[in-house]
Tab-separated table of C-alpha atoms in Angstrom:
chain	number	residue	atom	x	y	z
M	61	MET	CA	-36.597	-3.644	37.647
M	62	LYS	CA	-34.524	-3.908	40.771
M	63	LYS	CA	-31.674	-1.992	40.839
M	64	SER	CA	-28.953	-5.026	40.628
M	65	ASN	CA	-30.898	-6.126	37.330
M	66	LEU	CA	-30.616	-2.948	35.828
M	67	LEU	CA	-26.674	-3.316	36.355
M	68	GLY	CA	-26.722	-6.658	35.290
M	69	VAL	CA	-28.403	-5.822	32.121
M	70	GLY	CA	-25.558	-2.497	31.962
M	71	ILE	CA	-22.817	-4.412	32.204
M	72	LEU	CA	-24.298	-7.216	29.463
M	73	GLY	CA	-25.063	-4.290	27.427
M	74	VAL	CA	-21.584	-2.893	27.767
M	75	ILE	CA	-19.792	-6.719	27.584
M	76	VAL	CA	-22.574	-7.272	23.753
M	77	GLY	CA	-21.367	-3.420	22.898
M	78	LEU	CA	-17.244	-4.542	22.816
M	79	ALA	CA	-18.055	-7.691	21.122
M	80	LEU	CA	-20.133	-6.022	18.352
M	81	ALA	CA	-17.285	-3.359	18.224
M	82	SER	CA	-14.254	-5.861	17.635
M	83	SER	CA	-16.244	-8.135	14.821
M	84	SER	CA	-15.028	-5.680	12.256
M	85	ALA	CA	-11.957	-6.668	12.550
M	86	ARG	CA	-12.064	-9.533	13.366
M	87	ALA	CA	-10.159	-12.443	11.100
M	88	ASP	CA	-12.522	-15.293	10.766
M	89	TYR	CA	-9.568	-17.676	9.025
M	90	SER	CA	-7.414	-19.542	10.863
M	91	PHE	CA	-3.259	-19.713	10.692
M	92	ASP	CA	-1.756	-22.881	10.117
M	93	ASN	CA	1.165	-23.811	12.406
M	94	ASP	CA	3.938	-23.169	9.936
M	95	VAL	CA	2.744	-19.853	9.138
M	96	PRO	CA	5.901	-17.790	10.969
M	97	ALA	CA	4.494	-14.923	13.382
M	98	ASP	CA	6.292	-12.182	10.860
M	99	ILE	CA	4.243	-13.223	8.249
M	100	LYS	CA	1.396	-14.034	10.599
M	101	ALA	CA	1.780	-10.495	12.211
M	102	GLN	CA	2.403	-8.545	8.744
M	103	MET	CA	-0.682	-10.057	7.153
M	104	ILE	CA	-3.096	-9.010	10.588
M	105	ALA	CA	-1.479	-5.645	10.489
M	106	ASP	CA	-2.874	-5.441	6.635
M	107	MET	CA	-5.942	-7.043	7.307
M	108	GLN	CA	-6.694	-4.378	10.385
M	109	PHE	CA	-5.350	-1.334	8.285
M	110	ILE	CA	-7.955	-2.366	5.324
M	111	GLY	CA	-10.850	-2.779	8.144
M	112	THR	CA	-10.581	0.695	8.785
M	113	VAL	CA	-10.907	2.338	5.562
M	114	GLN	CA	-13.945	4.822	5.691
M	115	GLY	CA	-15.043	5.646	2.133
M	116	THR	CA	-17.207	8.410	1.261
M	117	THR	CA	-19.081	6.808	-1.223
M	118	ALA	CA	-17.846	4.033	-3.762
M	119	SER	CA	-18.288	3.738	-7.780
M	120	PRO	CA	-21.455	1.438	-8.922
M	121	LEU	CA	-19.311	-1.357	-10.168
M	122	HIS	CA	-17.475	-1.547	-6.410
M	123	GLN	CA	-20.940	-1.478	-4.900
M	124	GLN	CA	-21.597	-4.505	-7.141
M	125	ILE	CA	-18.668	-6.382	-5.937
M	126	PHE	CA	-18.153	-5.609	-2.328
M	127	GLY	CA	-20.748	-2.964	-1.390
M	128	ASN	CA	-19.652	-0.118	0.554
M	129	ALA	CA	-16.485	1.406	0.010
M	130	ASP	CA	-15.491	0.991	4.138
M	131	GLY	CA	-12.986	-1.098	6.033
M	132	PRO	CA	-16.587	-3.728	7.334
M	133	THR	CA	-17.220	-4.689	4.095
M	134	TYR	CA	-13.842	-5.212	2.724
M	135	THR	CA	-13.267	-7.224	6.401
M	136	LYS	CA	-16.738	-9.492	5.861
M	137	PHE	CA	-16.233	-10.144	1.894
M	138	PHE	CA	-12.337	-11.117	2.676
M	139	ASN	CA	-13.668	-13.195	5.755
M	140	ASP	CA	-16.712	-14.701	3.740
M	141	ARG	CA	-14.541	-16.486	1.355
M	142	VAL	CA	-10.572	-17.362	3.033
M	143	GLN	CA	-11.009	-19.437	5.486
M	144	SER	CA	-7.768	-20.561	6.334
M	145	VAL	CA	-4.218	-19.377	5.628
M	146	GLY	CA	-1.053	-21.401	4.778
M	147	MET	CA	2.579	-21.807	3.485
M	148	SER	CA	3.128	-22.369	0.187
M	149	ASP	CA	6.474	-20.962	-2.656
M	150	CYS	CA	2.880	-20.909	-4.815
M	151	GLY	CA	5.021	-22.256	-7.666
M	152	MET	CA	6.842	-19.656	-8.548
M	153	GLY	CA	10.317	-17.417	-7.098
M	154	ASN	CA	8.506	-14.437	-7.273
M	155	ALA	CA	4.589	-14.858	-6.029
M	156	VAL	CA	3.385	-13.382	-2.822
M	157	ALA	CA	0.163	-15.722	-2.319
M	158	CYS	CA	-2.320	-17.630	-4.036
M	159	VAL	CA	-4.926	-19.930	-4.036
M	160	ASN	CA	-5.034	-23.727	-5.119
M	161	ALA	CA	-8.885	-23.892	-5.570
M	162	GLY	CA	-8.245	-27.581	-7.269
M	163	PHE	CA	-6.930	-27.807	-4.016
M	164	ASP	CA	-8.820	-26.477	-1.681
M	165	SER	CA	-10.622	-23.215	-2.863
M	166	SER	CA	-11.102	-21.818	0.600
M	167	LYS	CA	-7.339	-21.322	1.055
M	168	MET	CA	-4.994	-18.446	0.385
M	169	TRP	CA	-1.038	-19.595	1.006
M	170	LEU	CA	1.151	-17.050	1.433
M	171	THR	CA	4.797	-17.197	0.578
M	172	GLU	CA	8.610	-15.905	2.314
M	173	ASN	CA	8.102	-13.281	-0.354
M	174	PHE	CA	4.877	-11.439	1.873
M	175	ILE	CA	7.423	-9.826	3.921
M	176	LYS	CA	10.987	-10.298	2.238
M	177	PHE	CA	10.218	-8.276	-0.302
M	178	SER	CA	9.513	-5.248	-0.065
M	179	HIS	CA	5.889	-4.120	-1.505
M	180	PRO	CA	3.846	-1.278	-0.201
M	181	GLN	CA	0.875	-2.387	1.526
M	182	ILE	CA	-1.728	-1.423	-0.566
M	183	ALA	CA	0.298	-4.033	-3.310
M	184	ARG	CA	0.206	-6.442	-0.667
M	185	ILE	CA	-3.883	-5.826	0.133
M	186	MET	CA	-4.399	-5.889	-3.670
M	187	VAL	CA	-2.803	-9.495	-3.830
M	188	MET	CA	-4.503	-10.423	-0.907
M	189	PHE	CA	-8.217	-9.553	-2.528
M	190	HIS	CA	-7.440	-10.731	-5.783
M	191	GLU	CA	-6.338	-13.966	-4.472
M	192	SER	CA	-9.780	-14.247	-2.335
M	193	ARG	CA	-11.764	-13.686	-5.807
M	194	HIS	CA	-10.021	-16.848	-6.802
M	195	THR	CA	-11.784	-18.816	-4.381
M	196	GLU	CA	-15.379	-18.570	-5.396
M	197	ASP	CA	-16.407	-21.763	-6.322
M	198	ASN	CA	-20.010	-20.896	-8.170
M	199	ASN	CA	-17.633	-18.885	-10.117
M	200	ASP	CA	-15.789	-21.474	-11.449
M	201	ASN	CA	-13.059	-19.138	-9.659
M	202	TRP	CA	-12.907	-16.337	-11.754
M	203	PRO	CA	-10.427	-17.763	-14.184
M	204	HIS	CA	-8.197	-15.366	-16.042
M	205	ALA	CA	-8.191	-15.027	-20.120
M	206	THR	CA	-5.751	-15.325	-22.199
M	207	CYS	CA	-4.047	-12.583	-23.128
M	208	PRO	CA	-3.743	-11.159	-26.839
M	209	SER	CA	-0.460	-11.519	-28.504
M	210	PRO	CA	1.208	-9.106	-29.352
M	211	PHE	CA	0.012	-7.199	-26.367
M	212	LEU	CA	0.240	-3.743	-26.495
M	213	ASP	CA	-0.066	-0.946	-24.523
M	214	PRO	CA	-1.977	2.067	-25.251
M	215	SER	CA	1.716	3.694	-26.777
M	216	GLY	CA	1.794	0.572	-29.275
M	217	ASN	CA	4.259	-0.857	-26.849
M	218	GLU	CA	4.570	-4.306	-26.014
M	219	ILE	CA	3.479	-4.859	-22.833
M	220	LYS	CA	6.233	-6.952	-21.600
M	221	SER	CA	8.983	-7.148	-17.930
M	222	ILE	CA	12.362	-4.861	-19.607
M	223	TRP	CA	13.919	-7.199	-16.541
M	224	THR	CA	13.108	-10.303	-17.621
M	225	GLY	CA	12.276	-9.759	-21.023
M	226	TYR	CA	9.037	-11.952	-19.677
M	227	SER	CA	5.377	-10.714	-21.897
M	228	LEU	CA	1.886	-11.340	-20.777
M	229	ALA	CA	1.199	-12.150	-24.436
M	230	GLY	CA	-0.718	-15.257	-24.899
M	231	GLU	CA	-0.119	-16.038	-21.023
M	232	PRO	CA	-3.254	-16.464	-18.747
M	233	GLY	CA	-2.680	-13.119	-17.081
M	234	CYS	CA	-5.733	-11.173	-18.459
M	235	ASP	CA	-9.494	-10.654	-17.528
M	236	VAL	CA	-11.854	-10.160	-19.689
M	237	THR	CA	-14.773	-8.692	-16.875
M	238	PRO	CA	-14.684	-6.102	-14.540
M	239	PHE	CA	-16.051	-8.914	-12.126
M	240	GLY	CA	-12.920	-11.168	-11.976
M	241	SER	CA	-9.370	-10.975	-9.610
M	242	TYR	CA	-7.860	-8.559	-11.923
M	243	GLY	CA	-11.087	-6.261	-12.191
M	244	SER	CA	-12.792	-6.634	-8.765
M	245	SER	CA	-9.644	-6.078	-7.009
M	246	MET	CA	-8.392	-2.663	-9.135
M	247	ILE	CA	-11.740	-1.260	-8.776
M	248	MET	CA	-11.406	-2.039	-4.785
M	249	LEU	CA	-7.497	-0.011	-4.732
M	250	LYS	CA	-9.691	3.069	-7.159
M	251	ASN	CA	-12.107	3.186	-5.254
M	252	ILE	CA	-9.505	3.862	-2.211
M	253	GLN	CA	-7.857	6.258	-4.364
M	254	LYS	CA	-11.056	8.041	-5.052
M	255	PHE	CA	-13.086	7.873	-1.923
M	256	CYS	CA	-11.066	6.955	0.979
M	257	THR	CA	-11.509	9.403	3.877
M	258	ASN	CA	-8.285	7.962	6.511
M	259	CYS	CA	-6.008	6.757	4.339
M	260	THR	CA	-2.873	8.342	4.077
M	261	ASP	CA	-1.948	10.397	0.961
M	262	LYS	CA	0.782	8.228	0.425
M	263	VAL	CA	-2.115	5.069	0.383
M	264	LYS	CA	-3.987	6.923	-1.941
M	265	MET	CA	-1.065	7.428	-4.102
M	266	ASP	CA	0.100	3.745	-4.383
M	267	ALA	CA	-3.428	2.397	-4.707
M	268	GLY	CA	-3.951	4.856	-7.840
M	269	LEU	CA	-0.637	3.457	-9.108
M	270	TYR	CA	-1.380	-0.416	-9.301
M	271	ALA	CA	-5.147	-0.014	-9.955
M	272	ASP	CA	-3.938	2.238	-13.480
M	273	ASP	CA	-1.493	-0.344	-13.867
M	274	GLN	CA	-3.396	-3.552	-12.965
M	275	PHE	CA	-6.571	-1.936	-15.352
M	276	LYS	CA	-3.793	-2.827	-18.509
M	277	ARG	CA	-4.958	-6.360	-17.821
M	278	ILE	CA	-8.800	-5.829	-18.763
M	279	ILE	CA	-8.701	-6.576	-22.134
M	280	ASP	CA	-12.329	-6.694	-23.190
M	281	SER	CA	-13.653	-3.330	-24.644
M	282	THR	CA	-16.682	-3.726	-23.057
M	283	ALA	CA	-15.375	-4.420	-20.313
M	284	VAL	CA	-12.494	-1.288	-20.328
M	285	GLN	CA	-15.600	0.504	-21.370
M	286	GLN	CA	-17.396	-0.190	-18.050
M	287	ILE	CA	-14.299	0.461	-16.011
M	288	THR	CA	-13.832	3.820	-17.592
M	289	THR	CA	-17.365	4.644	-17.226
M	290	ASP	CA	-17.506	3.728	-13.748
M	291	LEU	CA	-14.143	5.322	-12.153
M	292	TYR	CA	-11.860	7.284	-15.023
M	293	SER	CA	-14.573	9.513	-16.564
M	294	ASN	CA	-14.485	12.454	-13.946
I	120	MET	CA	-24.963	-8.562	54.194
I	121	ILE	CA	-24.567	-11.131	51.551
I	122	PHE	CA	-26.801	-9.245	48.852
I	123	ARG	CA	-25.273	-5.724	50.122
I	124	ASN	CA	-21.997	-8.157	48.990
I	125	VAL	CA	-22.664	-8.965	45.979
I	126	LYS	CA	-24.179	-5.828	45.059
I	127	ARG	CA	-20.768	-4.143	46.229
I	128	ALA	CA	-18.991	-6.786	43.751
I	129	GLY	CA	-21.445	-5.951	41.394
I	130	PHE	CA	-20.937	-2.149	41.318
I	131	VAL	CA	-17.174	-2.742	41.548
I	132	LEU	CA	-17.444	-5.139	38.407
I	133	ALA	CA	-19.164	-3.037	36.420
I	134	VAL	CA	-17.403	0.579	37.076
I	135	LEU	CA	-14.072	-1.698	35.870
I	136	THR	CA	-16.306	-2.985	32.806
I	137	VAL	CA	-16.924	0.732	32.004
I	138	THR	CA	-13.349	2.059	32.351
I	139	LEU	CA	-12.491	-1.266	30.392
I	140	ALA	CA	-15.075	-0.102	27.300
I	141	SER	CA	-14.163	3.330	27.777
I	142	SER	CA	-10.730	2.933	27.301
I	143	PHE	CA	-11.541	0.537	24.142
I	144	PHE	CA	-13.450	3.172	22.954
I	145	TRP	CA	-11.017	5.389	23.036
I	146	MET	CA	-8.310	3.441	21.122
I	147	ARG	CA	-10.831	2.634	18.436
I	148	ALA	CA	-11.415	6.219	18.123
I	149	ARG	CA	-7.372	6.382	17.186
I	150	ALA	CA	-7.831	3.834	14.560
I	151	PRO	CA	-4.986	4.355	12.236
I	152	HIS	CA	-2.826	4.161	15.201
I	153	VAL	CA	-4.473	0.825	16.116
I	154	SER	CA	-3.696	-0.745	12.082
I	155	SER	CA	-0.095	-0.172	13.121
I	156	MET	CA	0.590	-2.112	16.328
I	157	ALA	CA	0.579	-5.242	14.850
I	158	GLY	CA	3.812	-4.366	13.057
I	159	GLY	CA	4.422	-1.270	15.188
I	160	PRO	CA	7.220	-0.686	17.783
I	161	LYS	CA	7.648	-4.181	19.004
I	162	ASP	CA	9.316	-5.171	15.562
I	163	ASP	CA	12.168	-2.196	15.263
I	164	LYS	CA	13.790	-5.193	17.520
I	165	SER	CA	12.472	-8.531	15.396
I	166	ARG	CA	12.354	-7.242	12.214
I	167	PRO	CA	15.112	-4.026	11.645
I	168	LEU	CA	15.447	-2.338	8.875
I	169	GLU	CA	18.478	-3.831	6.304
I	170	ILE	CA	20.652	-0.271	5.645
I	171	VAL	CA	23.569	-1.556	3.793
I	172	PRO	CA	26.079	0.929	3.389
I	173	GLU	CA	26.143	2.107	-0.446
I	174	PRO	CA	27.664	5.617	-0.698
I	175	GLN	CA	26.168	7.239	-3.523
I	176	ALA	CA	27.689	10.936	-3.979
I	177	SER	CA	24.302	11.730	-6.586
I	178	LEU	CA	21.409	10.547	-3.863
I	179	ALA	CA	23.137	11.742	-1.100
I	180	ALA	CA	23.541	14.850	-2.805
I	181	GLY	CA	23.534	18.650	-1.411
I	182	THR	CA	25.368	18.196	1.800
I	183	HIS	CA	27.571	20.881	0.603
I	184	ALA	CA	26.679	24.446	2.563
I	185	LEU	CA	23.748	23.463	4.512
I	186	PRO	CA	23.739	23.803	8.339
I	187	SER	CA	24.430	21.402	10.512
I	188	PRO	CA	21.322	19.396	11.401
I	189	ARG	CA	19.313	20.348	14.715
I	190	PRO	CA	18.175	18.258	17.310
I	191	GLU	CA	14.148	18.120	16.082
I	192	ASP	CA	15.966	17.437	12.558
I	193	PHE	CA	17.336	13.886	14.068
I	194	ALA	CA	13.986	13.784	15.962
I	195	LYS	CA	12.170	13.038	12.001
I	196	ASP	CA	14.912	11.346	10.876
I	197	ARG	CA	14.479	8.864	14.037
I	198	LEU	CA	10.628	9.271	13.688
I	199	LEU	CA	10.826	8.038	9.600
I	200	SER	CA	13.148	5.176	10.386
I	201	GLU	CA	10.555	3.789	12.759
I	202	ILE	CA	7.545	4.338	10.183
I	203	LEU	CA	9.376	2.979	7.499
I	204	THR	CA	10.211	-0.165	10.017
I	205	ALA	CA	6.449	-0.878	11.181
I	206	ARG	CA	5.270	-0.837	7.379
I	207	ASN	CA	2.397	0.900	7.868
I	208	ASP	CA	1.950	2.898	4.961
I	209	ASN	CA	-1.243	4.339	6.937
I	210	ASP	CA	0.492	5.882	9.548
I	211	PRO	CA	-1.134	9.335	9.830
I	212	ARG	CA	2.128	10.773	10.794
I	213	LEU	CA	3.017	10.587	7.125
I	214	ASP	CA	0.368	13.001	6.664
I	215	ARG	CA	1.114	15.206	9.768
I	216	GLU	CA	4.247	14.996	10.376
I	217	PHE	CA	6.316	16.023	7.465
I	218	ASN	CA	5.203	19.043	5.929
I	219	ALA	CA	7.992	21.314	6.513
I	220	LEU	CA	11.198	19.975	5.911
I	221	THR	CA	13.958	21.822	6.953
I	222	PRO	CA	17.154	21.707	4.358
I	223	ALA	CA	19.054	19.554	7.109
I	224	MET	CA	15.964	17.379	7.104
I	225	ARG	CA	15.888	16.833	3.629
I	226	ARG	CA	19.728	16.280	3.497
I	227	LEU	CA	19.095	13.671	6.306
I	228	PHE	CA	16.190	11.993	4.122
I	229	ARG	CA	18.635	12.025	1.141
I	230	GLU	CA	21.547	10.081	2.996
I	231	ARG	CA	19.034	7.930	4.458
I	232	TYR	CA	17.860	7.000	1.058
I	233	ALA	CA	21.432	6.021	-0.254
I	234	GLU	CA	21.755	4.267	3.017
I	235	LEU	CA	19.153	2.051	2.410
I	236	ALA	CA	19.414	-1.613	0.069
I	237	SER	CA	18.009	-0.793	-3.197
I	238	GLU	CA	15.718	-3.789	-2.421
I	239	LYS	CA	14.105	-1.856	-0.304
I	240	ARG	CA	11.354	-0.434	-3.000
I	241	ASN	CA	9.500	1.067	-0.325
I	242	GLU	CA	11.159	2.572	1.824
I	243	ARG	CA	12.959	4.548	-0.621
I	244	GLY	CA	9.592	5.412	-1.927
I	245	THR	CA	8.149	6.593	1.062
I	246	ILE	CA	11.338	9.261	1.520
I	247	VAL	CA	11.267	9.810	-1.958
I	248	TYR	CA	7.379	10.548	-1.662
I	249	LEU	CA	8.155	12.918	1.308
I	250	LEU	CA	10.919	14.457	-0.044
I	251	GLY	CA	8.635	15.059	-3.473
I	252	ARG	CA	5.558	16.033	-1.719
I	253	GLN	CA	7.794	19.324	-0.554
I	254	LEU	CA	9.238	19.438	-4.134
I	255	ALA	CA	5.162	19.952	-4.911
I	256	ARG	CA	4.593	22.444	-2.616
I	257	THR	CA	7.302	24.800	-2.511
I	258	GLY	CA	8.729	24.346	-5.672
I	259	GLY	CA	12.163	22.508	-4.556
I	260	ASP	CA	16.136	23.518	-4.698
I	261	ALA	CA	18.654	22.412	-7.300
I	262	ASP	CA	19.537	19.548	-4.347
I	263	ASP	CA	16.186	18.705	-4.353
I	264	PHE	CA	16.358	18.139	-8.458
I	265	GLN	CA	19.632	16.622	-7.870
I	266	PHE	CA	17.784	14.241	-6.228
I	267	PHE	CA	15.438	13.469	-7.848
I	268	ASP	CA	17.702	13.417	-11.289
I	269	ALA	CA	19.377	10.795	-9.548
I	270	VAL	CA	16.654	8.940	-8.411
I	271	LEU	CA	14.898	8.560	-11.542
I	272	THR	CA	19.030	7.743	-13.682
I	273	GLU	CA	19.185	4.616	-10.928
I	274	SER	CA	20.227	1.551	-12.589
I	275	PRO	CA	16.988	-0.646	-13.296
I	276	CYS	CA	15.951	-3.295	-10.146
I	277	LEU	CA	16.359	-6.097	-11.659
I	278	SER	CA	14.027	-8.048	-8.971
I	279	MET	CA	12.562	-8.294	-5.692
I	280	ALA	CA	14.998	-10.416	-4.110
I	281	ASP	CA	18.273	-8.744	-5.347
I	282	CYS	CA	17.866	-5.474	-7.076
I	283	ALA	CA	21.561	-6.448	-9.215
I	284	HIS	CA	20.359	-9.634	-10.441
I	285	HIS	CA	17.397	-10.961	-12.767
I	286	SER	CA	14.658	-13.318	-10.513
I	287	ALA	CA	15.828	-17.261	-10.208
I	288	GLY	CA	12.676	-18.061	-10.503
I	289	GLY	CA	11.372	-17.185	-13.326
I	290	ALA	CA	8.250	-15.166	-14.456
I	291	ASP	CA	4.897	-15.838	-13.986
I	292	SER	CA	1.996	-13.593	-15.216
I	293	HIS	CA	0.021	-14.195	-12.347
I	294	SER	CA	2.919	-13.671	-9.785
I	295	GLU	CA	4.670	-10.960	-11.201
I	296	MET	CA	1.422	-9.203	-10.681
I	297	GLY	CA	2.154	-5.437	-9.697
I	298	THR	CA	5.967	-6.469	-9.258
I	299	GLU	CA	6.312	-4.105	-12.048
I	300	ILE	CA	4.989	-0.962	-10.371
I	301	SER	CA	7.303	-2.173	-7.130
I	302	LEU	CA	10.426	-2.310	-8.542
I	303	ALA	CA	10.020	1.146	-10.177
I	304	TYR	CA	7.973	2.320	-7.185
I	305	PRO	CA	11.313	4.978	-6.356
I	306	GLN	CA	11.188	6.464	-10.052
I	307	LEU	CA	7.240	6.392	-10.146
I	308	VAL	CA	6.494	8.509	-7.412
I	309	ALA	CA	9.446	11.174	-8.293
I	310	LEU	CA	7.053	11.037	-10.882
I	311	VAL	CA	4.055	11.752	-9.495
I	312	SER	CA	5.553	14.072	-7.596
I	313	ILE	CA	7.103	16.323	-10.486
I	314	GLU	CA	3.228	16.225	-11.518
I	315	HIS	CA	2.029	17.685	-8.806
I	316	LEU	CA	4.501	20.385	-9.199
I	317	ILE	CA	3.455	20.869	-12.416
I	318	GLU	CA	-0.073	20.674	-11.454
I	319	ASN	CA	0.084	23.122	-9.031
I	320	GLY	CA	0.725	25.924	-10.909
I	321	ARG	CA	2.817	27.271	-8.240
I	322	ALA	CA	6.122	26.410	-9.443
I	323	SER	CA	8.619	29.145	-10.569
I	324	ALA	CA	10.010	29.228	-14.354
I	325	SER	CA	13.197	28.171	-12.995
I	326	SER	CA	11.353	25.025	-11.241
I	327	LEU	CA	9.531	24.209	-14.157
I	328	ILE	CA	12.642	24.205	-16.300
I	329	GLN	CA	14.322	21.798	-13.941
I	330	ALA	CA	11.164	19.653	-13.566
I	331	ARG	CA	11.111	19.463	-17.507
I	332	GLN	CA	14.884	18.552	-17.502
I	333	ALA	CA	13.683	15.507	-14.748
I	334	LEU	CA	11.146	14.391	-17.253
I	335	ALA	CA	13.439	14.212	-19.948
I	336	LEU	CA	16.137	12.107	-18.455
I	337	ALA	CA	13.202	9.939	-17.188
I	338	VAL	CA	11.845	9.732	-20.687
I	339	LYS	CA	14.833	7.968	-21.441
I	340	SER	CA	14.677	5.259	-18.775
I	341	PRO	CA	14.930	1.664	-19.730
I	342	VAL	CA	11.939	1.156	-17.434
I	343	GLN	CA	8.859	1.221	-19.928
I	344	ALA	CA	6.800	1.855	-16.731
I	345	VAL	CA	9.221	4.734	-15.836
I	346	ALA	CA	9.124	5.904	-19.461
I	347	ASN	CA	5.953	5.720	-20.046
I	348	LYS	CA	4.721	8.031	-17.021
I	349	ALA	CA	7.115	10.722	-18.085
I	350	ARG	CA	5.784	10.716	-21.706
I	351	ALA	CA	2.160	10.764	-20.073
I	352	ILE	CA	3.610	14.036	-17.813
I	353	GLN	CA	5.353	15.388	-21.345
I	354	ALA	CA	2.554	15.057	-22.788
I	355	THR	CA	-0.187	17.177	-20.213
I	356	LEU	CA	2.539	19.685	-20.178
I	357	SER	CA	2.471	19.922	-23.613
I	358	ARG	CA	-1.244	20.253	-23.827
I	359	ALA	CA	-1.660	22.853	-20.991
I	360	SER	CA	0.635	24.750	-22.248
I	361	GLY	CA	-0.744	24.998	-25.989
I	362	SER	CA	2.661	23.829	-27.682
C-alpha cells in the first residue's frame, strides 16, 4: 500500500475512533425549542455524569433490567426510550419530570422545578430514569400499583408527608414488581451506591438515601424479597 | 509537484488530527471533570448562588476563640462555592480537596451554611456532608456538635419552593417522589455522619456522648424521615453496646 493511502487510512481510523469514543455520551433525544438553555444544560450535564459511571459489578436484577452498571449502558437505556424532551408543568406544582404515555410515550417532559428545586444530582437522575421506564409501551408503560391503606412503614407508622399530611395510602404511588419505574430506578441507584468506582462518596451516599426511600414504594412481599436478596442481604 | 503538495498537506492534516485526538482522549480520561463542564464555571455568572442574609447564631456557632482564617481557608471556601454553583455532585474535588478542614475552614463553612437560603437543600446538605465527614474521621469538637445539633433541630422545610410555606401545588404520589428526602436532606446527611462516627469505632467517649445527644434530639424531630433514621442508628448503637 502506498504511503499516501496508509496516511489516509490512519486519518480515517482516528476520525472513526473519535466518533466511537464520543458515542457513549451522545444524546439521541432532541430538545424542543422552548426548553430553556439552563434546564437543557443541566439535563445534559446530568446525563453526561451518568454516562461516565463505572461499576465493578452489577446485581442480578440490575443485569436483568439494565445490563452492566456503567455509563454507556445507562446512556443507551435512556436513549432507547426517550426521543425528545419538552417543557410542561406535569400537572402538579412539585413535579420535576413526567411522561404522558397517552400523548407521546417517547417524550419526556421537564418542569421548571428541574433546576428551580435544589435536589441532589442523583435525585434528578432517579426521576429521569423512573420516567424513562414509563415510555415502554410494550410493558403497558409499567403502571403503578395502588398503595395499601393504611400504608405503614416497618415501624408501624403511616407513610405520609409530615408537612402536607399527604398520605400515599390508596394512591397509585407504589409498585408490585422490581421491574417497574420505582423498582428499576431504586435498583439502579442502589447499584451505584454499592458498585460505582468513580462516583464521589457524596453521590454514593445520596444514591443510598434515595434508593432506600424508594424501596418503601415496593409493596408486594415477593418483590420486596427479590430486591432484598439482590441488594440488601450483604 | 502537485502530488508532493498533496502529500505535504496530508501530512499536516494527519499531525493536526492526531494532536486533536490526543487532546480529546486526555480530556476524556478526566471524565468527572468533563461531566462538570455543562454546569461549571460558566454557570457561575449565569446562575449565581442565592445567598440570603439569614444570621443564625446557632448555625454559625463556634466563632469564639478561633484563629482568623488564612488565605488558604478562604481559597477552600471559594472552591466550595464554585462546586456548589456548578451543581455537579460528582466533582472529584469533593473527595480530594476537603479532607483536612482546619477549625477556621469549618467556621467559614458553618457561616456559609447559615448564609444559604433554606431552600438550597442540596447545597446545605453538601456543607453538612463535608463537615460531617471530618466529624466522623476526627471525632469533632464542641463547635462541630453544636452545629450538628442546630441542623438537626431546624424547623422543617415545608416545600422545595419555599421552606416557610406548604406547597401551593398540592401533592401527588408521583411528583412527591423523593421529595421527603430532599426536604430533610441536610438533617439526613448529618445523621449519616453521626452514624459513620459511631461505626468507625475510633470516636472518643466524649464524642460518643455528644453523638448520642444529637441522636436524642433527632428522634424528636417532627420529620418522620429524620426521626426514623435517628431511631435506626440508636438501635444499631444499642445492639453494638449490648444494651
